[in-house]
Coordinates of C-alpha atoms in Angstrom, one line a residue:
Chain E
M1 CA -16.1 -25.3 -7.2
S2 CA -16.3 -22.4 -9.7
N3 CA -18.5 -19.5 -8.6
S4 CA -20.8 -18.8 -11.5
K5 CA -22.1 -15.4 -10.4
T6 CA -19.6 -12.6 -10.7
P7 CA -19.1 -10.6 -7.6
A8 CA -20.5 -7.1 -7.9
Y9 CA -17.3 -5.1 -7.4
P10 CA -17.8 -1.4 -7.9
P11 CA -17.9 0.0 -11.5
L12 CA -14.9 2.0 -12.9
Y13 CA -16.3 5.4 -12.2
K14 CA -17.0 4.5 -8.6
R15 CA -13.5 3.1 -8.1
L16 CA -11.9 6.2 -9.5
Y17 CA -14.2 8.3 -7.3
S18 CA -13.3 6.4 -4.2
V19 CA -9.6 7.1 -4.8
W20 CA -10.3 10.7 -5.5
F21 CA -12.5 10.8 -2.3
R22 CA -9.7 9.4 -0.2
H23 CA -7.3 12.1 -1.3
M24 CA -9.9 14.8 -0.9
R25 CA -10.8 13.6 2.6
V26 CA -7.2 13.5 3.7
Y27 CA -6.6 17.0 2.2
T28 CA -9.6 18.6 3.7
R29 CA -8.7 17.2 7.1
H30 CA -6.5 20.3 7.5
L31 CA -8.7 22.7 5.8
L32 CA -7.1 25.8 7.2
S33 CA -3.5 24.9 6.6
N34 CA -4.2 23.4 3.2
G35 CA -7.0 25.8 2.0
F36 CA -5.6 29.2 3.1
P37 CA -2.2 29.4 1.4
P38 CA -3.6 29.1 -2.2
F39 CA -5.3 32.4 -1.6
L40 CA -2.4 34.0 0.2
E41 CA 0.2 33.2 -2.4
P42 CA -1.2 35.2 -5.3
L43 CA -1.8 38.0 -2.9
I44 CA 1.9 38.1 -2.0
F45 CA 2.8 37.9 -5.7
L46 CA 0.5 40.7 -6.7
A47 CA 1.7 42.9 -3.8
G48 CA 5.3 42.2 -4.8
I49 CA 4.6 43.0 -8.4
G50 CA 2.1 45.8 -7.9
L51 CA 4.1 47.7 -5.3
G52 CA 7.5 46.8 -6.6
L53 CA 8.4 45.4 -10.0
G54 CA 5.2 46.7 -11.6
T55 CA 6.2 50.3 -11.1
Y56 CA 9.3 49.8 -13.3
I57 CA 7.5 48.0 -16.1
D58 CA 4.9 49.9 -17.9
K59 CA 3.2 47.4 -20.0
M60 CA 4.0 43.8 -21.1
D61 CA 2.6 42.7 -24.4
G62 CA 0.2 45.6 -24.4
V63 CA -1.4 45.0 -20.9
P64 CA -0.5 46.3 -17.5
Y65 CA 2.2 44.0 -16.0
I66 CA 0.1 43.1 -13.0
E67 CA -2.6 41.8 -15.4
Y68 CA 0.0 40.0 -17.5
L69 CA 1.5 38.2 -14.6
G70 CA -1.8 37.6 -12.9
A71 CA -3.2 35.7 -15.8
G72 CA -0.1 33.4 -15.8
L73 CA -0.5 32.8 -12.1
L74 CA -3.9 31.2 -12.8
V75 CA -2.1 28.2 -14.3
T76 CA 1.3 28.2 -12.6
A77 CA -0.6 27.7 -9.3
A78 CA -2.1 24.6 -10.8
M79 CA 1.2 23.5 -12.1
W80 CA 3.0 23.8 -8.7
T81 CA 0.3 22.1 -6.7
A82 CA 0.0 19.1 -9.1
A83 CA 3.7 18.8 -9.5
F84 CA 4.2 18.6 -5.7
E85 CA 1.2 16.4 -5.1
C86 CA 2.3 13.8 -7.6
S87 CA 6.0 13.9 -6.9
Y88 CA 6.7 14.3 -3.2
G89 CA 3.1 13.5 -2.2
T90 CA 3.0 10.3 -4.3
F91 CA 6.4 9.2 -3.2
I92 CA 5.6 9.6 0.4
R93 CA 2.4 7.6 0.0
L94 CA 4.3 5.0 -1.9
E95 CA 7.4 4.5 0.1
F96 CA 6.9 6.0 3.6
E97 CA 3.2 5.9 4.5
K98 CA 2.5 2.7 2.4
V99 CA -0.9 4.1 1.7
Y100 CA -1.1 2.2 -1.6
D101 CA -0.5 -1.2 0.2
G102 CA -3.7 -0.6 2.0
M103 CA -5.6 0.6 -1.0
L104 CA -4.5 -2.2 -3.3
A105 CA -5.9 -4.7 -0.9
A106 CA -9.3 -3.2 -1.7
P107 CA -11.1 -3.8 -5.1
L108 CA -8.9 -1.3 -6.9
T109 CA -6.4 -2.0 -9.7
A110 CA -3.1 -0.1 -9.8
E111 CA -4.4 1.7 -12.9
N112 CA -7.5 2.8 -11.0
L113 CA -5.2 4.1 -8.2
I114 CA -2.9 6.1 -10.5
V115 CA -5.7 7.5 -12.7
G116 CA -7.6 8.5 -9.5
E117 CA -4.5 10.2 -8.3
I118 CA -4.2 12.2 -11.6
I119 CA -7.8 13.3 -11.4
W120 CA -7.3 14.4 -7.8
A121 CA -4.2 16.4 -8.8
G122 CA -6.3 18.0 -11.6
T123 CA -8.9 18.9 -9.0
K124 CA -6.3 20.5 -6.8
G125 CA -5.2 22.4 -9.9
L126 CA -8.7 23.6 -10.4
F127 CA -9.0 24.7 -6.8
F128 CA -5.7 26.5 -6.8
S129 CA -6.5 28.2 -10.0
F130 CA -9.9 29.2 -8.5
A131 CA -8.1 30.7 -5.5
V132 CA -6.0 32.9 -7.8
L133 CA -9.1 33.9 -9.7
C134 CA -10.8 35.0 -6.5
I135 CA -7.8 37.3 -5.7
L136 CA -7.5 38.6 -9.2
T137 CA -11.3 39.3 -9.2
V138 CA -11.2 41.1 -5.9
F139 CA -8.5 43.4 -7.2
N140 CA -10.3 43.8 -10.5
I141 CA -7.4 42.4 -12.5
V142 CA -9.6 40.0 -14.4
Q143 CA -13.3 40.4 -15.3
L144 CA -16.1 38.0 -14.5
P145 CA -17.9 36.1 -15.9
N146 CA -15.5 35.3 -18.8
S147 CA -12.6 34.4 -16.5
L148 CA -14.7 31.7 -14.8
I149 CA -13.4 29.3 -17.4
A150 CA -9.9 29.8 -16.1
P151 CA -10.0 27.2 -13.4
L152 CA -11.0 24.7 -16.0
V153 CA -7.7 25.4 -17.7
G154 CA -6.2 25.0 -14.3
F155 CA -7.7 21.5 -14.1
F156 CA -6.1 20.4 -17.3
T157 CA -2.9 22.0 -16.3
G158 CA -3.0 20.0 -13.1
V159 CA -3.7 16.8 -15.0
M160 CA -0.8 17.4 -17.3
F161 CA 1.6 18.0 -14.5
A162 CA 0.2 15.1 -12.5
A163 CA 0.9 12.8 -15.4
L164 CA 4.4 14.2 -15.9
S165 CA 5.2 14.1 -12.2
L166 CA 4.0 10.5 -11.8
L167 CA 6.2 9.6 -14.7
V168 CA 9.2 11.2 -13.0
T169 CA 8.2 9.5 -9.7
S170 CA 8.3 6.2 -11.4
F171 CA 12.0 6.6 -11.9
V172 CA 12.9 8.1 -8.5
K173 CA 14.7 6.0 -6.0
T174 CA 15.1 8.6 -3.2
I175 CA 13.0 11.5 -2.4
N176 CA 15.9 13.9 -2.9
H177 CA 15.9 13.3 -6.6
F178 CA 12.8 15.4 -6.9
N179 CA 15.1 18.4 -6.3
F180 CA 16.3 18.0 -9.9
Y181 CA 12.8 17.8 -11.2
M182 CA 11.6 20.9 -9.4
T183 CA 14.7 23.0 -10.0
G184 CA 15.5 21.6 -13.4
L185 CA 12.1 21.4 -15.0
I186 CA 9.3 23.1 -13.1
S187 CA 11.0 26.3 -12.0
P188 CA 12.3 27.0 -15.6
M189 CA 8.8 26.5 -16.9
F190 CA 7.6 29.3 -14.6
F191 CA 10.1 31.7 -16.2
F192 CA 10.2 30.5 -19.9
S193 CA 6.7 29.6 -20.7
G194 CA 5.3 33.1 -21.2
V195 CA 4.2 33.7 -17.7
V196 CA 6.5 36.5 -16.7
F197 CA 7.4 37.7 -20.3
P198 CA 6.2 36.6 -23.8
T199 CA 7.9 33.6 -25.3
S200 CA 8.3 35.8 -28.5
K201 CA 11.0 37.7 -26.6
L202 CA 13.1 34.6 -26.1
P203 CA 16.1 34.2 -28.4
P204 CA 15.1 32.4 -31.6
F205 CA 16.8 29.1 -30.7
A206 CA 14.9 28.9 -27.4
R207 CA 11.5 29.5 -28.8
P208 CA 10.9 25.9 -30.1
I209 CA 12.0 24.7 -26.6
A210 CA 9.4 26.9 -25.0
E211 CA 6.8 25.6 -27.4
A212 CA 7.6 22.0 -26.3
L213 CA 7.0 22.9 -22.7
P214 CA 3.5 22.0 -21.4
L215 CA 3.0 25.2 -19.4
T216 CA 3.4 27.4 -22.5
H217 CA 0.1 26.0 -23.9
S218 CA -1.8 26.4 -20.7
V219 CA -0.6 30.0 -20.4
R220 CA -1.8 30.7 -24.0
L221 CA -5.2 29.3 -23.2
V222 CA -5.6 31.1 -20.0
R223 CA -4.6 34.4 -21.5
A224 CA -7.2 33.9 -24.2
V225 CA -9.8 33.2 -21.5
C226 CA -8.8 36.3 -19.5
N227 CA -8.9 38.6 -22.5
S228 CA -11.9 36.8 -24.1
N229 CA -9.7 36.7 -27.2
Y230 CA -10.4 33.3 -28.8
H231 CA -8.8 32.3 -32.0
A232 CA -8.2 29.1 -34.1
G233 CA -4.6 28.8 -33.0
L234 CA -5.8 27.8 -29.6
L235 CA -7.0 24.5 -31.0
L236 CA -3.3 23.5 -31.4
D237 CA -2.7 24.3 -27.7
M238 CA -5.7 22.2 -26.8
L239 CA -4.5 19.4 -29.0
Y240 CA -1.0 19.6 -27.4
I241 CA -2.6 19.3 -23.9
A242 CA -4.8 16.4 -25.0
V243 CA -1.9 14.5 -26.5
F244 CA 0.4 15.2 -23.7
I245 CA -2.1 14.0 -21.1
L246 CA -2.7 10.8 -23.1
V247 CA 0.9 9.9 -24.0
V248 CA 2.6 10.9 -20.7
G249 CA -0.3 9.6 -18.7
C250 CA -0.1 6.2 -20.4
F251 CA 3.7 6.0 -19.7
A252 CA 3.2 7.1 -16.2
V253 CA 0.5 4.5 -15.5
K254 CA 2.6 1.8 -17.1
R255 CA 5.8 2.6 -15.3
L256 CA 4.3 3.4 -11.9
K257 CA 2.3 0.2 -12.0
K258 CA 5.6 -1.7 -12.0
R259 CA 6.4 0.1 -8.7
L260 CA 3.1 -1.1 -7.2
I261 CA 2.7 -4.6 -8.7
Y262 CA 5.8 -6.7 -8.9
Chain A
M1 CA -18.2 -31.8 0.8
A2 CA -16.5 -28.5 1.4
N3 CA -15.7 -26.2 -1.6
T4 CA -12.1 -25.4 -2.4
V5 CA -11.6 -21.7 -2.0
I6 CA -7.9 -21.5 -3.0
N7 CA -6.2 -23.9 -5.4
V8 CA -2.6 -23.2 -6.1
K9 CA -0.7 -25.6 -8.3
N10 CA 2.9 -25.5 -9.4
I11 CA 3.3 -21.7 -8.9
S12 CA 6.7 -20.0 -9.1
K13 CA 7.8 -16.5 -8.7
S14 CA 11.2 -15.0 -9.4
F15 CA 12.7 -11.6 -8.7
G16 CA 15.5 -11.5 -11.2
P17 CA 17.7 -14.4 -10.4
V18 CA 16.1 -15.0 -7.0
K19 CA 13.4 -17.6 -6.9
A20 CA 11.1 -16.3 -4.2
V21 CA 8.5 -19.0 -4.6
A22 CA 9.5 -22.3 -6.2
N23 CA 6.9 -24.6 -7.6
L24 CA 4.4 -24.4 -4.7
S25 CA 1.1 -26.2 -4.6
F26 CA -1.6 -26.2 -2.0
H27 CA -5.3 -25.9 -1.6
V28 CA -7.5 -24.4 1.0
E29 CA -11.0 -25.7 1.8
E30 CA -13.9 -23.4 2.6
G31 CA -14.1 -22.5 6.3
T32 CA -10.6 -23.7 7.2
C33 CA -7.5 -21.9 8.3
F34 CA -4.4 -22.4 6.2
G35 CA -1.0 -21.2 7.4
L36 CA 2.2 -20.4 5.4
L37 CA 4.9 -21.0 8.0
G38 CA 8.6 -20.2 7.5
P39 CA 11.4 -17.8 8.4
N40 CA 11.6 -14.3 7.1
G41 CA 12.4 -14.4 3.4
A42 CA 10.9 -17.8 2.9
G43 CA 8.5 -16.5 0.3
K44 CA 5.3 -16.5 2.4
T45 CA 4.3 -12.9 1.7
T46 CA 5.1 -13.2 -2.0
M47 CA 2.9 -16.3 -2.2
M48 CA 0.1 -14.5 -0.4
K49 CA 0.4 -11.4 -2.6
M50 CA 0.0 -13.6 -5.6
V51 CA -3.3 -14.9 -4.2
Y52 CA -4.8 -11.4 -4.1
A53 CA -3.2 -10.2 -7.3
R54 CA -0.9 -7.9 -5.7
S55 CA 2.1 -9.7 -7.3
P56 CA 2.0 -11.5 -10.6
R57 CA 3.2 -15.1 -10.8
D58 CA 5.9 -15.9 -13.3
A59 CA 4.4 -15.9 -16.7
D60 CA 6.2 -19.0 -17.7
C61 CA 5.6 -21.1 -14.6
G62 CA 2.8 -22.9 -16.2
G63 CA 1.0 -23.3 -12.9
V64 CA -2.7 -22.8 -12.0
M65 CA -4.2 -20.4 -9.5
D66 CA -7.9 -20.5 -8.8
I67 CA -9.4 -18.4 -6.0
F68 CA -13.2 -18.6 -5.9
G69 CA -13.0 -19.8 -9.4
C70 CA -11.1 -16.7 -10.5
D71 CA -7.6 -16.3 -11.8
P72 CA -5.7 -13.5 -10.1
R73 CA -4.0 -12.7 -13.4
T74 CA -7.3 -11.7 -15.1
Q75 CA -9.9 -11.4 -12.4
E76 CA -8.1 -9.3 -9.8
L77 CA -11.2 -7.2 -8.8
E78 CA -13.4 -10.2 -8.3
I79 CA -10.9 -11.7 -5.9
K80 CA -10.3 -8.5 -4.1
Y81 CA -14.0 -7.9 -3.7
L82 CA -14.5 -11.3 -2.0
A83 CA -11.3 -11.2 0.1
G84 CA -10.2 -9.1 3.0
V85 CA -6.5 -8.4 3.4
V86 CA -4.4 -7.5 6.4
P87 CA -1.0 -6.5 4.9
Q88 CA 2.2 -6.9 6.8
E89 CA 2.4 -3.2 7.5
N90 CA -0.6 -1.4 8.9
C91 CA -0.7 1.4 6.3
L92 CA -3.4 3.4 8.0
D93 CA -4.1 7.0 7.2
E94 CA -2.4 8.8 10.1
E95 CA -4.2 12.1 9.3
L96 CA -7.6 10.5 9.9
N97 CA -9.2 9.0 13.0
V98 CA -10.4 5.4 13.5
I99 CA -13.9 5.9 12.1
Q100 CA -12.7 8.0 9.2
N101 CA -10.1 5.4 8.2
L102 CA -12.8 2.8 8.0
M103 CA -15.4 5.0 6.3
I104 CA -12.9 5.8 3.5
Y105 CA -12.1 2.2 3.1
A106 CA -15.8 1.2 3.0
R107 CA -16.1 3.5 -0.1
F108 CA -13.6 1.3 -2.0
Y109 CA -16.2 -1.4 -1.7
D110 CA -19.0 1.0 -2.5
I111 CA -20.8 0.3 0.7
V112 CA -23.4 3.1 1.3
S113 CA -22.7 5.4 4.2
V114 CA -25.6 4.2 6.4
D115 CA -24.6 0.5 6.0
A116 CA -20.9 1.4 6.4
A117 CA -21.6 3.2 9.7
R118 CA -23.5 0.2 11.0
R119 CA -20.9 -2.3 9.9
I120 CA -18.1 -0.2 11.4
A121 CA -19.8 -0.1 14.7
E122 CA -20.2 -3.9 14.7
L123 CA -16.6 -4.4 13.8
L124 CA -15.2 -2.0 16.3
D125 CA -17.3 -3.8 18.9
F126 CA -16.1 -7.2 17.7
L127 CA -12.5 -6.2 17.8
E128 CA -13.0 -4.3 21.1
L129 CA -12.1 -0.9 19.8
S130 CA -15.4 0.9 20.3
E131 CA -13.9 3.2 22.9
K132 CA -11.3 4.3 20.4
K133 CA -13.5 5.1 17.5
N134 CA -12.7 8.8 17.6
S135 CA -9.0 8.4 18.4
K136 CA -6.2 9.5 16.1
I137 CA -4.2 6.7 14.7
R138 CA -1.0 7.8 16.5
E139 CA -2.8 7.5 19.8
L140 CA -3.4 3.8 19.3
S141 CA -1.0 1.1 20.5
G142 CA 0.5 -1.4 18.1
G143 CA -2.1 -4.0 19.1
M144 CA -5.0 -1.6 18.5
K145 CA -3.7 -0.6 15.1
R146 CA -3.4 -4.2 14.1
R147 CA -7.0 -4.9 15.2
L148 CA -8.1 -1.8 13.3
V149 CA -6.5 -3.2 10.2
I150 CA -8.3 -6.5 10.7
A151 CA -11.5 -4.6 11.1
R152 CA -10.8 -2.8 7.9
A153 CA -10.2 -6.1 6.1
L154 CA -13.6 -7.3 7.4
L155 CA -15.6 -4.4 6.2
N156 CA -17.0 -6.1 3.2
N157 CA -17.8 -9.4 5.0
P158 CA -15.0 -11.2 3.2
K159 CA -15.4 -14.9 2.4
L160 CA -11.6 -15.2 2.5
L161 CA -9.5 -13.4 5.1
I162 CA -5.8 -13.0 4.2
L163 CA -3.5 -12.1 7.0
D164 CA 0.2 -11.4 6.6
E165 CA 1.9 -11.9 10.0
P166 CA -1.0 -10.5 11.9
T167 CA 0.6 -10.8 15.4
T168 CA 4.3 -10.1 14.7
G169 CA 5.6 -7.8 17.3
L170 CA 2.5 -7.9 19.5
D171 CA 2.4 -8.8 23.1
P172 CA 1.0 -12.3 24.1
Q173 CA -2.3 -10.9 25.4
V174 CA -3.2 -9.2 22.1
R175 CA -1.9 -12.2 20.2
H176 CA -4.4 -14.4 22.1
L177 CA -7.2 -11.9 21.5
I178 CA -6.5 -11.9 17.8
W179 CA -6.4 -15.7 17.7
D180 CA -9.8 -15.8 19.5
K181 CA -11.3 -13.4 16.9
L182 CA -9.9 -15.5 14.0
R183 CA -11.3 -18.7 15.5
N184 CA -14.6 -16.9 15.9
L185 CA -14.6 -15.8 12.2
Q186 CA -13.7 -19.3 11.1
R187 CA -16.6 -20.7 13.0
Q188 CA -18.8 -18.3 11.0
G189 CA -17.5 -19.9 7.8
T190 CA -14.7 -17.5 6.9
T191 CA -11.8 -19.1 5.1
I192 CA -8.5 -17.9 6.5
L193 CA -5.0 -17.7 4.8
I194 CA -2.3 -16.6 7.2
T195 CA 1.5 -16.2 7.1
T196 CA 3.5 -16.5 10.3
H197 CA 6.9 -17.3 11.6
Y198 CA 5.5 -18.3 15.0
M199 CA 5.0 -22.0 15.1
E200 CA 2.7 -21.6 18.1
E201 CA 0.5 -19.4 16.0
A202 CA 0.3 -22.0 13.3
F203 CA -0.4 -24.7 15.9
Q204 CA -3.1 -22.6 17.6
I205 CA -5.2 -21.6 14.7
C206 CA -4.3 -23.5 11.5
D207 CA -6.0 -26.6 10.3
R208 CA -3.3 -27.1 7.7
I209 CA 0.0 -25.6 7.2
I210 CA 2.7 -25.5 4.6
I211 CA 6.2 -25.1 6.0
M212 CA 8.4 -23.2 3.6
D213 CA 12.0 -22.4 3.2
K214 CA 13.7 -20.4 0.5
G215 CA 10.5 -20.4 -1.5
A216 CA 10.0 -24.2 -1.6
E217 CA 7.8 -26.5 0.4
I218 CA 9.4 -28.4 3.2
M219 CA 6.3 -30.2 4.3
Q220 CA 2.6 -29.8 4.3
G221 CA -0.3 -31.1 6.5
N222 CA -2.1 -30.8 9.8
P223 CA 0.2 -29.2 12.4
A224 CA -0.2 -31.9 15.0
Q225 CA 0.2 -34.6 12.4
L226 CA 3.3 -33.1 11.1
L227 CA 4.7 -33.1 14.6
R228 CA 3.8 -36.7 15.2
E229 CA 5.2 -37.9 11.9
N230 CA 8.4 -35.9 11.8
I231 CA 9.9 -35.6 15.2
E232 CA 10.2 -37.4 18.6
E233 CA 7.7 -36.2 21.1
F234 CA 10.0 -34.8 23.7
V235 CA 13.1 -32.6 23.9
L236 CA 15.7 -32.0 26.5
E237 CA 17.6 -28.8 25.9
L238 CA 21.1 -28.5 27.4
D239 CA 22.8 -25.2 27.7
R240 CA 26.3 -26.5 27.6
T241 CA 27.6 -28.5 24.6
E242 CA 30.6 -30.1 26.4
S243 CA 28.4 -31.9 28.9
V244 CA 26.7 -34.1 26.2
E245 CA 29.2 -37.0 26.4
E246 CA 29.1 -36.9 30.2
V247 CA 25.4 -37.1 30.5
V248 CA 24.4 -39.5 27.7
D249 CA 25.8 -42.9 28.4
Q250 CA 26.0 -45.8 25.9
S251 CA 22.7 -47.4 27.1
M252 CA 20.9 -44.4 25.7
I253 CA 22.1 -44.7 22.2
G254 CA 19.1 -45.7 20.0
K255 CA 16.6 -44.2 22.4
V256 CA 17.9 -40.6 22.3
R257 CA 18.8 -38.6 19.3
I258 CA 21.4 -35.9 19.9
D259 CA 21.4 -32.7 17.9
S260 CA 24.3 -30.5 18.8
S261 CA 24.6 -28.5 15.6
H262 CA 23.5 -25.3 17.3
E263 CA 24.4 -23.4 20.4
T264 CA 22.1 -25.4 22.5
T265 CA 22.3 -29.2 22.4
R266 CA 19.0 -30.9 22.0
L267 CA 18.2 -34.5 23.0
F268 CA 15.1 -35.9 21.3
A269 CA 13.3 -39.0 22.6
R270 CA 9.9 -40.7 22.1
D271 CA 9.8 -41.7 25.8
I272 CA 9.9 -38.9 28.3
E273 CA 11.3 -41.2 30.9
D274 CA 14.6 -41.5 29.0
L275 CA 15.1 -37.8 29.0
K276 CA 14.0 -37.6 32.7
A277 CA 16.7 -40.0 33.6
I278 CA 19.3 -37.8 31.9
A279 CA 17.8 -34.7 33.4
D280 CA 18.1 -36.2 36.9
S281 CA 21.8 -36.1 36.7
L282 CA 21.8 -32.4 35.9
Q283 CA 21.4 -29.4 38.1
A284 CA 18.2 -27.4 37.9
G285 CA 18.7 -24.5 35.4
Q286 CA 21.0 -26.4 33.2
Y287 CA 18.3 -28.0 31.1
L288 CA 14.8 -27.6 29.8
L289 CA 12.5 -30.5 29.3
R290 CA 9.6 -29.8 27.0
Q291 CA 7.4 -31.2 24.2
A292 CA 8.8 -30.9 20.7
N293 CA 7.2 -28.3 18.4
L294 CA 7.2 -27.2 14.8
E295 CA 10.3 -25.1 15.3
D296 CA 12.1 -28.4 16.1
V297 CA 10.7 -29.9 13.0
F298 CA 11.9 -27.0 10.9
L299 CA 15.3 -27.1 12.5
K300 CA 15.6 -30.8 11.9
T301 CA 14.7 -30.5 8.2
T302 CA 16.5 -27.3 7.3
G303 CA 19.2 -27.1 9.9
R304 CA 18.1 -23.6 10.6
S305 CA 16.0 -21.7 13.0
L306 CA 12.6 -20.2 12.1
N307 CA 13.1 -16.8 13.6
V308 CA 16.2 -16.0 11.7
E309 CA 16.5 -13.2 9.1
Q310 CA 17.6 -14.7 5.8

């Protein structure tokens, strides 16, 4: 009765790709409503800063403020989209739409599903970062071709925040709990990770906290990319990002799996 | 000699202190339809999910699970690749239309686009959904959605089709259509594992059933045989309890079994004539004379109705 030949289920990379493809396909279904705002948002920001705030602030850390903030937006856009995708988005798929019930009936493991989700959120980070880059380039705030690496930083930022958000999601019982995550963790990162002002201007006790935040390291990398100012210190930021993705990602997979397979 | 597709031996599953499945054993032969029958909360879905590795069995239950020679604990992907699953909830992508839903799902099996398109056309035709191929999901009726999920489960030509309450909440017409399709698949050699709380469904399509209650087996076997062996052939249902003593006289004792533990009183007998004699003394509309069914068997053994929420 045993079946000697192993069924040829798809290899790992194809399984991950199929999960990624599913999300991509659903996302691009509403290309206009999903694809347009990423370009609009940095425009609004730059208009607000350039026409308003920027006229009061001469320079920040030696660069025009619009340039300073613009570089930060390259990664905050990735942070926001990945954080939303893997908190509210994942929770809705998990609890309301029951999308995963359907997917887990196909030859996919829970791990495949979660990792595919993280890669997809990274892709969204890349895209959102790219959208900001387009706007910054049009207004001559950053220079091509050096800045073309920025969306790659956006990708890894997206992956970091996907892992973090999935870990949070694994604890969440009702969708309203995400309010704490967004207001309590993501929003503060926007302000205290060196996006709107340098972390060196933080009071001394707060600086180590800023260093512990994932966005701080993305910001440092993306600034180096925009200014083409690479130095050895960046290796530490890369190391932080790599370790963060691995550690938080593993916990997220482990915990979220229990929500899927029980 | 047919192969055994599913072999489940002494399997248990607990959720904290609750034993959802208690020491269940059964096996399913290739090309047959096996039904898990029981009220809501009996553990049918949990048992089914353990078969396709959606739910792990208790680590310490010491039982054996063998599906196509694979253990769901370690060979999840092998089993999922060979099986098609219709979950209890439809879980379709509302943003996508009928074809797109199926195309995305085909990718999970790594079916190349050309083959997928051909297979999808076949399946939509088989499940009589071809006209709806470009419809949005929300435009489909409940029965159409259900058929679409069945089509989705059939994409990879599964050797084993697993259906969790495929016809719950559907109208009789769709139900019969789905039963026809399942019989058709079975004739083509597909093995079917189905959960249901409709005894008629079990009777119509299952070769063997296991009747479950509170996670444990009540009885197991061929539906018709279970009926023959466990209950009198005919039932007379009376709608008023107080009339029992009036209608059943002493001469009937021994021929008629009275069950008045529920709102309706039921009189069971092997000989329909005995019940007819009683019915003759009643006014039309006060009684229902019918054949006994699996629901009666369930009621007799557990004292509870099948369609009751636990």
